[in-house]
PDB file of C-alpha atoms and ligand atoms in Angstrom:
ATOM      1  CA  MET A   1      17.590  17.091 -10.419  1.00 84.00           C
ATOM      2  CA  LYS A   2      15.234  17.771  -7.539  1.00 91.00           C
ATOM      3  CA  ALA A   3      11.936  16.218  -6.488  1.00 96.00           C
ATOM      4  CA  LEU A   4       9.084  17.876  -8.373  1.00 97.00           C
ATOM      5  CA  HIS A   5       6.103  16.606  -6.392  1.00 98.00           C
ATOM      6  CA  ILE A   6       7.440  16.608  -2.818  1.00 98.00           C
ATOM      7  CA  GLU A   7       8.691  19.889  -1.359  1.00 98.00           C
ATOM      8  CA  ALA A   8      10.257  18.563   1.873  1.00 98.00           C
ATOM      9  CA  SER A   9      13.861  19.379   2.742  1.00 97.00           C
ATOM     10  CA  PRO A  10      16.110  16.278   2.646  1.00 92.00           C
ATOM     11  CA  ASP A  11      15.959  15.513   6.379  1.00 96.00           C
ATOM     12  CA  GLN A  12      12.207  15.975   6.803  1.00 98.00           C
ATOM     13  CA  ILE A  13      11.179  12.446   5.788  1.00 98.00           C
ATOM     14  CA  ALA A  14      11.902   9.299   7.821  1.00 98.00           C
ATOM     15  CA  PRO A  15      13.381   6.128   6.234  1.00 98.00           C
ATOM     16  CA  PHE A  16      10.111   4.341   7.166  1.00 98.00           C
ATOM     17  CA  VAL A  17       7.133   5.604   5.141  1.00 98.00           C
ATOM     18  CA  MET A  18       3.520   4.437   5.105  1.00 98.00           C
ATOM     19  CA  LEU A  19       1.679   4.983   1.847  1.00 98.00           C
ATOM     20  CA  PRO A  20      -2.100   5.460   1.776  1.00 97.00           C
ATOM     21  CA  GLY A  21      -3.620   6.349  -1.610  1.00 97.00           C
ATOM     22  CA  ASP A  22      -5.767   9.081  -0.091  1.00 96.00           C
ATOM     23  CA  PRO A  23      -3.859  12.155   1.175  1.00 97.00           C
ATOM     24  CA  LEU A  24      -6.557  12.821   3.781  1.00 96.00           C
ATOM     25  CA  ARG A  25      -5.873   9.358   5.145  1.00 96.00           C
ATOM     26  CA  ALA A  26      -2.220  10.398   5.466  1.00 97.00           C
ATOM     27  CA  LYS A  27      -3.368  13.414   7.509  1.00 97.00           C
ATOM     28  CA  HIS A  28      -5.653  11.235   9.598  1.00 96.00           C
ATOM     29  CA  ILE A  29      -2.874   8.699  10.287  1.00 97.00           C
ATOM     30  CA  ALA A  30      -0.479  11.466  11.317  1.00 98.00           C
ATOM     31  CA  GLU A  31      -3.033  13.157  13.577  1.00 97.00           C
ATOM     32  CA  THR A  32      -4.195   9.892  15.159  1.00 96.00           C
ATOM     33  CA  PHE A  33      -0.975   7.895  15.543  1.00 97.00           C
ATOM     34  CA  PHE A  34       1.967  10.318  15.536  1.00 98.00           C
ATOM     35  CA  GLU A  35       3.382  12.480  18.289  1.00 98.00           C
ATOM     36  CA  ASN A  36       4.387  15.930  17.008  1.00 97.00           C
ATOM     37  CA  PRO A  37       3.290  15.427  13.380  1.00 98.00           C
ATOM     38  CA  ASN A  38       4.812  17.831  10.888  1.00 98.00           C
ATOM     39  CA  CYS A  39       3.312  18.294   7.407  1.00 98.00           C
ATOM     40  CA  TYR A  40       6.200  18.337   4.916  1.00 98.00           C
ATOM     41  CA  ASN A  41       4.259  18.318   1.647  1.00 98.00           C
ATOM     42  CA  GLN A  42       1.271  20.214   0.326  1.00 98.00           C
ATOM     43  CA  ILE A  43       1.985  20.158  -3.425  1.00 98.00           C
ATOM     44  CA  ARG A  44      -1.270  19.066  -5.143  1.00 98.00           C
ATOM     45  CA  ASN A  45      -2.664  18.526  -1.628  1.00 98.00           C
ATOM     46  CA  MET A  46      -0.803  15.208  -1.654  1.00 98.00           C
ATOM     47  CA  PHE A  47      -0.039  15.518   2.042  1.00 98.00           C
ATOM     48  CA  GLY A  48       2.978  13.962   3.704  1.00 98.00           C
ATOM     49  CA  PHE A  49       3.744  13.987   7.429  1.00 98.00           C
ATOM     50  CA  THR A  50       6.581  12.951   9.719  1.00 98.00           C
ATOM     51  CA  GLY A  51       6.245  12.319  13.443  1.00 98.00           C
ATOM     52  CA  ASN A  52       7.057   9.865  16.197  1.00 98.00           C
ATOM     53  CA  TRP A  53       5.392   6.577  16.998  1.00 98.00           C
ATOM     54  CA  GLN A  54       6.542   4.762  20.130  1.00 97.00           C
ATOM     55  CA  GLY A  55       9.899   6.494  19.964  1.00 96.00           C
ATOM     56  CA  GLN A  56      10.485   5.830  16.250  1.00 97.00           C
ATOM     57  CA  ARG A  57      10.551   8.519  13.584  1.00 98.00           C
ATOM     58  CA  VAL A  58       8.038   7.594  10.890  1.00 98.00           C
ATOM     59  CA  SER A  59       6.440   9.239   7.861  1.00 98.00           C
ATOM     60  CA  VAL A  60       3.224   8.871   5.925  1.00 98.00           C
ATOM     61  CA  GLN A  61       2.782  10.031   2.320  1.00 98.00           C
ATOM     62  CA  GLY A  62      -0.365  10.061   0.141  1.00 98.00           C
ATOM     63  CA  THR A  63       0.246   8.534  -3.291  1.00 98.00           C
ATOM     64  CA  GLY A  64      -2.972   9.011  -5.276  1.00 98.00           C
ATOM     65  CA  MET A  65      -4.523   6.107  -7.142  1.00 98.00           C
ATOM     66  CA  GLY A  66      -2.942   3.781  -9.695  1.00 98.00           C
ATOM     67  CA  ILE A  67       0.612   2.784 -10.513  1.00 98.00           C
ATOM     68  CA  PRO A  68       1.570   5.990 -12.399  1.00 97.00           C
ATOM     69  CA  SER A  69       0.634   8.342  -9.526  1.00 98.00           C
ATOM     70  CA  MET A  70       2.034   6.074  -6.797  1.00 98.00           C
ATOM     71  CA  SER A  71       5.280   5.651  -8.790  1.00 98.00           C
ATOM     72  CA  ILE A  72       5.951   9.386  -8.806  1.00 98.00           C
ATOM     73  CA  TYR A  73       5.813   9.630  -5.014  1.00 98.00           C
ATOM     74  CA  VAL A  74       7.673   6.372  -4.352  1.00 98.00           C
ATOM     75  CA  ASN A  75      10.446   7.249  -6.804  1.00 98.00           C
ATOM     76  CA  GLU A  76      10.890  10.670  -5.184  1.00 98.00           C
ATOM     77  CA  LEU A  77      10.819   9.204  -1.658  1.00 98.00           C
ATOM     78  CA  ILE A  78      13.559   6.737  -2.592  1.00 98.00           C
ATOM     79  CA  ARG A  79      15.706   8.842  -4.927  1.00 98.00           C
ATOM     80  CA  PHE A  80      15.599  12.196  -3.118  1.00 98.00           C
ATOM     81  CA  TYR A  81      14.716  11.333   0.472  1.00 98.00           C
ATOM     82  CA  ASN A  82      16.431   7.985   1.034  1.00 98.00           C
ATOM     83  CA  ALA A  83      13.289   6.067   2.010  1.00 98.00           C
ATOM     84  CA  LYS A  84      14.215   2.461   2.842  1.00 98.00           C
ATOM     85  CA  THR A  85      10.950   0.867   4.028  1.00 98.00           C
ATOM     86  CA  LEU A  86       7.714   1.568   2.176  1.00 98.00           C
ATOM     87  CA  ILE A  87       4.433   0.135   3.385  1.00 98.00           C
ATOM     88  CA  ARG A  88       1.290   0.686   1.383  1.00 98.00           C
ATOM     89  CA  VAL A  89      -1.826   0.842   3.546  1.00 98.00           C
ATOM     90  CA  GLY A  90      -4.747   0.591   1.169  1.00 97.00           C
ATOM     91  CA  THR A  91      -8.002  -1.061   0.232  1.00 97.00           C
ATOM     92  CA  CYS A  92      -8.890  -3.741  -2.270  1.00 98.00           C
ATOM     93  CA  GLY A  93     -11.828  -5.650  -3.685  1.00 98.00           C
ATOM     94  CA  SER A  94     -11.986  -9.310  -2.673  1.00 98.00           C
ATOM     95  CA  ILE A  95     -12.157 -12.040  -5.309  1.00 98.00           C
ATOM     96  CA  HIS A  96     -11.720 -14.870  -2.793  1.00 98.00           C
ATOM     97  CA  PRO A  97     -14.782 -16.511  -1.210  1.00 96.00           C
ATOM     98  CA  ASP A  98     -13.226 -16.507   2.283  1.00 96.00           C
ATOM     99  CA  LEU A  99     -12.285 -12.831   2.293  1.00 97.00           C
ATOM    100  CA  LYS A 100     -15.093 -10.541   3.418  1.00 95.00           C
ATOM    101  CA  CYS A 101     -15.286  -6.771   3.921  1.00 96.00           C
ATOM    102  CA  GLY A 102     -12.999  -5.716   6.754  1.00 95.00           C
ATOM    103  CA  ASP A 103     -10.644  -8.697   6.310  1.00 96.00           C
ATOM    104  CA  ILE A 104      -6.978  -8.105   5.591  1.00 97.00           C
ATOM    105  CA  ILE A 105      -4.678  -9.179   2.764  1.00 98.00           C
ATOM    106  CA  LEU A 106      -0.899  -9.135   3.136  1.00 98.00           C
ATOM    107  CA  ALA A 107       0.182  -8.948  -0.495  1.00 98.00           C
ATOM    108  CA  GLN A 108       2.944 -11.486  -1.037  1.00 98.00           C
ATOM    109  CA  GLY A 109       3.035 -10.775  -4.761  1.00 98.00           C
ATOM    110  CA  GLY A 110       1.558  -8.298  -7.200  1.00 98.00           C
ATOM    111  CA  CYS A 111       0.208  -9.239 -10.638  1.00 98.00           C
ATOM    112  CA  SER A 112      -0.690  -6.532 -13.114  1.00 97.00           C
ATOM    113  CA  ASP A 113      -2.887  -5.984 -16.169  1.00 96.00           C
ATOM    114  CA  GLY A 114      -0.980  -2.798 -16.980  1.00 92.00           C
ATOM    115  CA  ASN A 115       1.885  -2.167 -19.327  1.00 89.00           C
ATOM    116  CA  ILE A 116       4.610  -0.599 -17.198  1.00 87.00           C
ATOM    117  CA  ASN A 117       6.538  -3.807 -16.551  1.00 88.00           C
ATOM    118  CA  ASN A 118       6.157  -4.872 -20.183  1.00 87.00           C
ATOM    119  CA  HIS A 119       8.151  -1.771 -21.113  1.00 88.00           C
ATOM    120  CA  THR A 120      10.739  -2.318 -18.415  1.00 92.00           C
ATOM    121  CA  PHE A 121      11.240  -6.035 -19.077  1.00 95.00           C
ATOM    122  CA  SER A 122      10.659  -5.977 -22.866  1.00 93.00           C
ATOM    123  CA  GLY A 123       7.627  -8.279 -22.689  1.00 90.00           C
ATOM    124  CA  MET A 124       9.249 -10.796 -20.318  1.00 95.00           C
ATOM    125  CA  ASN A 125       7.638 -11.432 -16.935  1.00 95.00           C
ATOM    126  CA  PHE A 126       8.988 -10.052 -13.686  1.00 97.00           C
ATOM    127  CA  ALA A 127       7.439 -11.358 -10.435  1.00 97.00           C
ATOM    128  CA  PRO A 128       6.970  -8.379  -8.070  1.00 98.00           C
ATOM    129  CA  ILE A 129       7.195  -9.643  -4.467  1.00 98.00           C
ATOM    130  CA  ALA A 130       6.964  -8.228  -0.957  1.00 98.00           C
ATOM    131  CA  ASP A 131       9.993  -7.940   1.294  1.00 98.00           C
ATOM    132  CA  PHE A 132      10.038 -11.198   3.243  1.00 98.00           C
ATOM    133  CA  ASP A 133      11.030  -9.697   6.581  1.00 98.00           C
ATOM    134  CA  LEU A 134       8.200  -7.122   6.468  1.00 98.00           C
ATOM    135  CA  LEU A 135       5.721  -9.759   5.333  1.00 98.00           C
ATOM    136  CA  ARG A 136       6.745 -12.055   8.178  1.00 98.00           C
ATOM    137  CA  LYS A 137       6.526  -9.277  10.769  1.00 97.00           C
ATOM    138  CA  ALA A 138       3.069  -8.197   9.582  1.00 98.00           C
ATOM    139  CA  ALA A 139       1.839 -11.807   9.452  1.00 98.00           C
ATOM    140  CA  ARG A 140       3.117 -12.533  12.971  1.00 97.00           C
ATOM    141  CA  LYS A 141       1.420  -9.410  14.311  1.00 97.00           C
ATOM    142  CA  ALA A 142      -1.811 -10.284  12.488  1.00 97.00           C
ATOM    143  CA  GLU A 143      -1.712 -13.763  14.064  1.00 98.00           C
ATOM    144  CA  GLU A 144      -1.007 -12.309  17.490  1.00 96.00           C
ATOM    145  CA  LEU A 145      -4.037 -10.004  17.110  1.00 96.00           C
ATOM    146  CA  ASN A 146      -6.160 -12.928  15.897  1.00 97.00           C
ATOM    147  CA  LEU A 147      -7.123 -11.040  12.748  1.00 96.00           C
ATOM    148  CA  HIS A 148      -8.934 -12.557   9.818  1.00 97.00           C
ATOM    149  CA  PHE A 149      -6.277 -12.242   7.135  1.00 98.00           C
ATOM    150  CA  LYS A 150      -4.691 -14.025   4.200  1.00 98.00           C
ATOM    151  CA  THR A 151      -1.278 -13.778   2.602  1.00 98.00           C
ATOM    152  CA  GLY A 152      -1.044 -14.194  -1.172  1.00 98.00           C
ATOM    153  CA  ASN A 153      -1.190 -12.643  -4.602  1.00 98.00           C
ATOM    154  CA  VAL A 154      -3.128  -9.526  -5.554  1.00 98.00           C
ATOM    155  CA  LEU A 155      -3.875  -7.935  -8.930  1.00 98.00           C
ATOM    156  CA  SER A 156      -2.893  -4.312  -9.463  1.00 98.00           C
ATOM    157  CA  SER A 157      -5.311  -3.262 -12.175  1.00 98.00           C
ATOM    158  CA  ASP A 158      -5.251  -0.139 -14.317  1.00 97.00           C
ATOM    159  CA  VAL A 159      -9.018  -0.357 -14.796  1.00 97.00           C
ATOM    160  CA  PHE A 160     -11.373   0.411 -11.914  1.00 96.00           C
ATOM    161  CA  TYR A 161     -14.590   0.495 -13.981  1.00 96.00           C
ATOM    162  CA  ASN A 162     -14.268  -2.593 -16.129  1.00 95.00           C
ATOM    163  CA  ASP A 163     -16.900  -3.163 -18.843  1.00 96.00           C
ATOM    164  CA  ASN A 164     -16.171  -6.871 -18.734  1.00 95.00           C
ATOM    165  CA  LYS A 165     -17.881  -8.058 -15.548  1.00 91.00           C
ATOM    166  CA  ASP A 166     -15.997 -11.366 -15.682  1.00 95.00           C
ATOM    167  CA  PHE A 167     -12.535  -9.792 -15.936  1.00 96.00           C
ATOM    168  CA  TYR A 168     -11.521 -11.050 -12.504  1.00 97.00           C
ATOM    169  CA  ARG A 169     -12.210 -14.754 -13.187  1.00 97.00           C
ATOM    170  CA  ILE A 170      -8.860 -15.673 -14.691  1.00 98.00           C
ATOM    171  CA  TRP A 171      -7.162 -14.105 -11.648  1.00 98.00           C
ATOM    172  CA  ALA A 172      -9.501 -15.741  -9.118  1.00 98.00           C
ATOM    173  CA  ASP A 173      -8.892 -19.052 -10.924  1.00 98.00           C
ATOM    174  CA  HIS A 174      -5.182 -18.611 -10.199  1.00 98.00           C
ATOM    175  CA  ASN A 175      -5.742 -17.932  -6.508  1.00 98.00           C
ATOM    176  CA  VAL A 176      -5.300 -14.166  -6.653  1.00 98.00           C
ATOM    177  CA  LEU A 177      -7.029 -12.836  -3.522  1.00 98.00           C
ATOM    178  CA  GLY A 178      -7.947  -9.260  -4.291  1.00 98.00           C
ATOM    179  CA  ILE A 179      -7.812  -6.375  -6.741  1.00 98.00           C
ATOM    180  CA  GLU A 180      -6.333  -2.940  -6.155  1.00 98.00           C
ATOM    181  CA  MET A 181      -4.239  -0.575  -8.254  1.00 98.00           C
ATOM    182  CA  GLU A 182      -0.680  -0.067  -6.938  1.00 98.00           C
ATOM    183  CA  THR A 183       1.117  -3.042  -5.379  1.00 98.00           C
ATOM    184  CA  ALA A 184       2.827  -4.523  -8.472  1.00 98.00           C
ATOM    185  CA  GLY A 185       4.322  -1.107  -9.250  1.00 98.00           C
ATOM    186  CA  LEU A 186       5.462  -0.516  -5.673  1.00 98.00           C
ATOM    187  CA  TYR A 187       7.214  -3.911  -5.449  1.00 98.00           C
ATOM    188  CA  THR A 188       8.941  -3.419  -8.793  1.00 98.00           C
ATOM    189  CA  ILE A 189      10.305   0.027  -7.899  1.00 98.00           C
ATOM    190  CA  ALA A 190      11.428  -1.265  -4.481  1.00 98.00           C
ATOM    191  CA  ALA A 191      13.273  -4.169  -6.152  1.00 98.00           C
ATOM    192  CA  LYS A 192      15.058  -1.847  -8.556  1.00 98.00           C
ATOM    193  CA  HIS A 193      16.295   0.341  -5.700  1.00 98.00           C
ATOM    194  CA  LYS A 194      16.974  -2.555  -3.264  1.00 98.00           C
ATOM    195  CA  VAL A 195      14.625  -1.156  -0.618  1.00 98.00           C
ATOM    196  CA  ARG A 196      11.878  -2.946   1.305  1.00 98.00           C
ATOM    197  CA  ALA A 197       8.184  -2.820   0.455  1.00 98.00           C
ATOM    198  CA  LEU A 198       4.927  -4.387   1.603  1.00 98.00           C
ATOM    199  CA  SER A 199       1.258  -3.791   0.816  1.00 98.00           C
ATOM    200  CA  ILE A 200      -1.260  -4.259   3.598  1.00 98.00           C
ATOM    201  CA  LEU A 201      -4.790  -4.112   2.241  1.00 98.00           C
ATOM    202  CA  THR A 202      -8.213  -4.165   3.837  1.00 97.00           C
ATOM    203  CA  VAL A 203     -11.132  -5.496   1.848  1.00 97.00           C
ATOM    204  CA  SER A 204     -13.436  -2.540   1.136  1.00 96.00           C
ATOM    205  CA  ASP A 205     -15.704  -4.359  -1.311  1.00 96.00           C
ATOM    206  CA  ASN A 206     -16.440  -7.853  -2.452  1.00 96.00           C
ATOM    207  CA  ILE A 207     -16.276  -8.178  -6.231  1.00 96.00           C
ATOM    208  CA  LEU A 208     -17.904 -11.634  -6.088  1.00 94.00           C
ATOM    209  CA  THR A 209     -21.004 -10.529  -4.137  1.00 94.00           C
ATOM    210  CA  GLY A 210     -21.149  -6.736  -4.643  1.00 94.00           C
ATOM    211  CA  GLU A 211     -21.027  -6.238  -0.848  1.00 94.00           C
ATOM    212  CA  LEU A 212     -19.537  -2.900   0.335  1.00 95.00           C
ATOM    213  CA  SER A 213     -17.989  -2.299   3.744  1.00 93.00           C
ATOM    214  CA  THR A 214     -19.825  -0.036   6.189  1.00 91.00           C
ATOM    215  CA  PRO A 215     -18.157   3.187   7.385  1.00 89.00           C
ATOM    216  CA  THR A 216     -17.588   1.562  10.819  1.00 88.00           C
ATOM    217  CA  GLU A 217     -15.973  -1.511   9.243  1.00 87.00           C
ATOM    218  CA  ARG A 218     -13.758   0.758   7.152  1.00 87.00           C
ATOM    219  CA  GLN A 219     -12.660   2.766  10.168  1.00 88.00           C
ATOM    220  CA  THR A 220     -11.917  -0.306  12.304  1.00 90.00           C
ATOM    221  CA  SER A 221     -10.042  -2.193   9.614  1.00 90.00           C
ATOM    222  CA  PHE A 222      -8.127   0.928   8.648  1.00 93.00           C
ATOM    223  CA  THR A 223      -6.911   1.408  12.228  1.00 95.00           C
ATOM    224  CA  THR A 224      -5.901  -2.255  12.407  1.00 96.00           C
ATOM    225  CA  MET A 225      -3.986  -1.996   9.150  1.00 97.00           C
ATOM    226  CA  VAL A 226      -2.010   1.040  10.360  1.00 97.00           C
ATOM    227  CA  HIS A 227      -1.153  -0.847  13.562  1.00 96.00           C
ATOM    228  CA  LEU A 228       0.147  -3.766  11.482  1.00 97.00           C
ATOM    229  CA  ALA A 229       2.236  -1.404   9.354  1.00 98.00           C
ATOM    230  CA  LEU A 230       3.685   0.358  12.402  1.00 98.00           C
ATOM    231  CA  SER A 231       4.497  -2.977  14.045  1.00 95.00           C
ATOM    232  CA  CYS A 232       6.959  -3.509  11.162  1.00 95.00           C
ATOM    233  CA  THR A 233       9.158  -0.764  12.653  1.00 96.00           C
ATOM    234  CA  LYS A 234      10.009  -3.155  15.517  1.00 89.00           C
ATOM    235  CA  VAL A 235      12.908  -5.600  15.365  1.00 76.00           C
TER     236      VAL A 235
HETATM  237  N1  HPA B 301     -10.902  -2.536  -7.778  1.00 91.26           N
HETATM  238  C1  HPA B 301      -9.755  -1.855  -7.846  1.00 91.26           C
HETATM  239  N2  HPA B 301      -9.264  -1.199  -6.825  1.00 91.26           N
HETATM  240  C2  HPA B 301      -9.937  -1.246  -5.658  1.00 91.26           C
HETATM  241  C3  HPA B 301     -11.115  -1.949  -5.536  1.00 91.26           C
HETATM  242  C4  HPA B 301     -11.620  -2.623  -6.642  1.00 91.26           C
HETATM  243  O1  HPA B 301     -12.676  -3.264  -6.572  1.00 91.26           O
HETATM  244  N3  HPA B 301     -11.548  -1.801  -4.249  1.00 91.26           N
HETATM  245  C5  HPA B 301     -10.632  -1.041  -3.625  1.00 91.26           C
HETATM  246  N4  HPA B 301      -9.659  -0.693  -4.472  1.00 91.26           N
END
C-alpha cells in the first residue's frame, strides 16, 4: 500500500517533523526558518516542506484540525516515510487561571472526549503521554528563554463549538490546562509505533474569560513555539 494523502518520494521527508494544523503555517515555517525549503506535498493543499535548520534536515507537515485528520498525516509520515520525531506546534484555549493568551503549554499528557481510543482499547483507559526526552528538552529551552509556560495535561476535544458552556469544568477541576483537538491522538499513534511525540501549544484564547490573542501576540508566540520545537533537534 502507498500513502494516499502525501505524494512525497520516500527520501523527501526528514525523520524530524513539525506538525502545525494549518498548512499555510507549514509554508510560513518553511519559508521563515528553513534554508532551501522544498515543498513535497500539495495534495488537498495540505502542504509539507523539508529544508535545513542549523545544519539539520527537518520537515514540517500541515495536519488539518482534529484527531481524524491529524491521524491520517501522522500515520502516513510514520508508516511510509519513517518519521521518528513528531512535534505538534499548535494553539489551544486556556482553562487555567494562570495561563493567558500568548503563554505556552508543553503537553505532558492528552485527555480526550472522543471515541477513537475507546475503540482501540475496548473501553479501557490508555494514558497518552509525551516523549520524556522531548518534553525535557523543550522545558529546558523554555526555562532558558524565560518564557511563561506550564507543563501538564491538555484535553483533545472533538467539539469546537460546544453547546454546553460549562463543558470544560470537569477538566479544569482535574488540573487540565488547555483545550485543543489533536494531542491525545498524536501521542497514542506515536506510542503504537514506538516513535517520539510532543505537543507544544500557545494559548490563542482564554475559555475562562473569553479573551482572544491579538495578531501580534499570535505571531510572537508562534515564532517562540517553533524555536522550542526546533531546539528539540539538538542533543
Ligand atoms: N477549543 C478547541 N481547540 C482550540 C481552542 C479551543 O478553544 N483554541 C485553539 N484551539
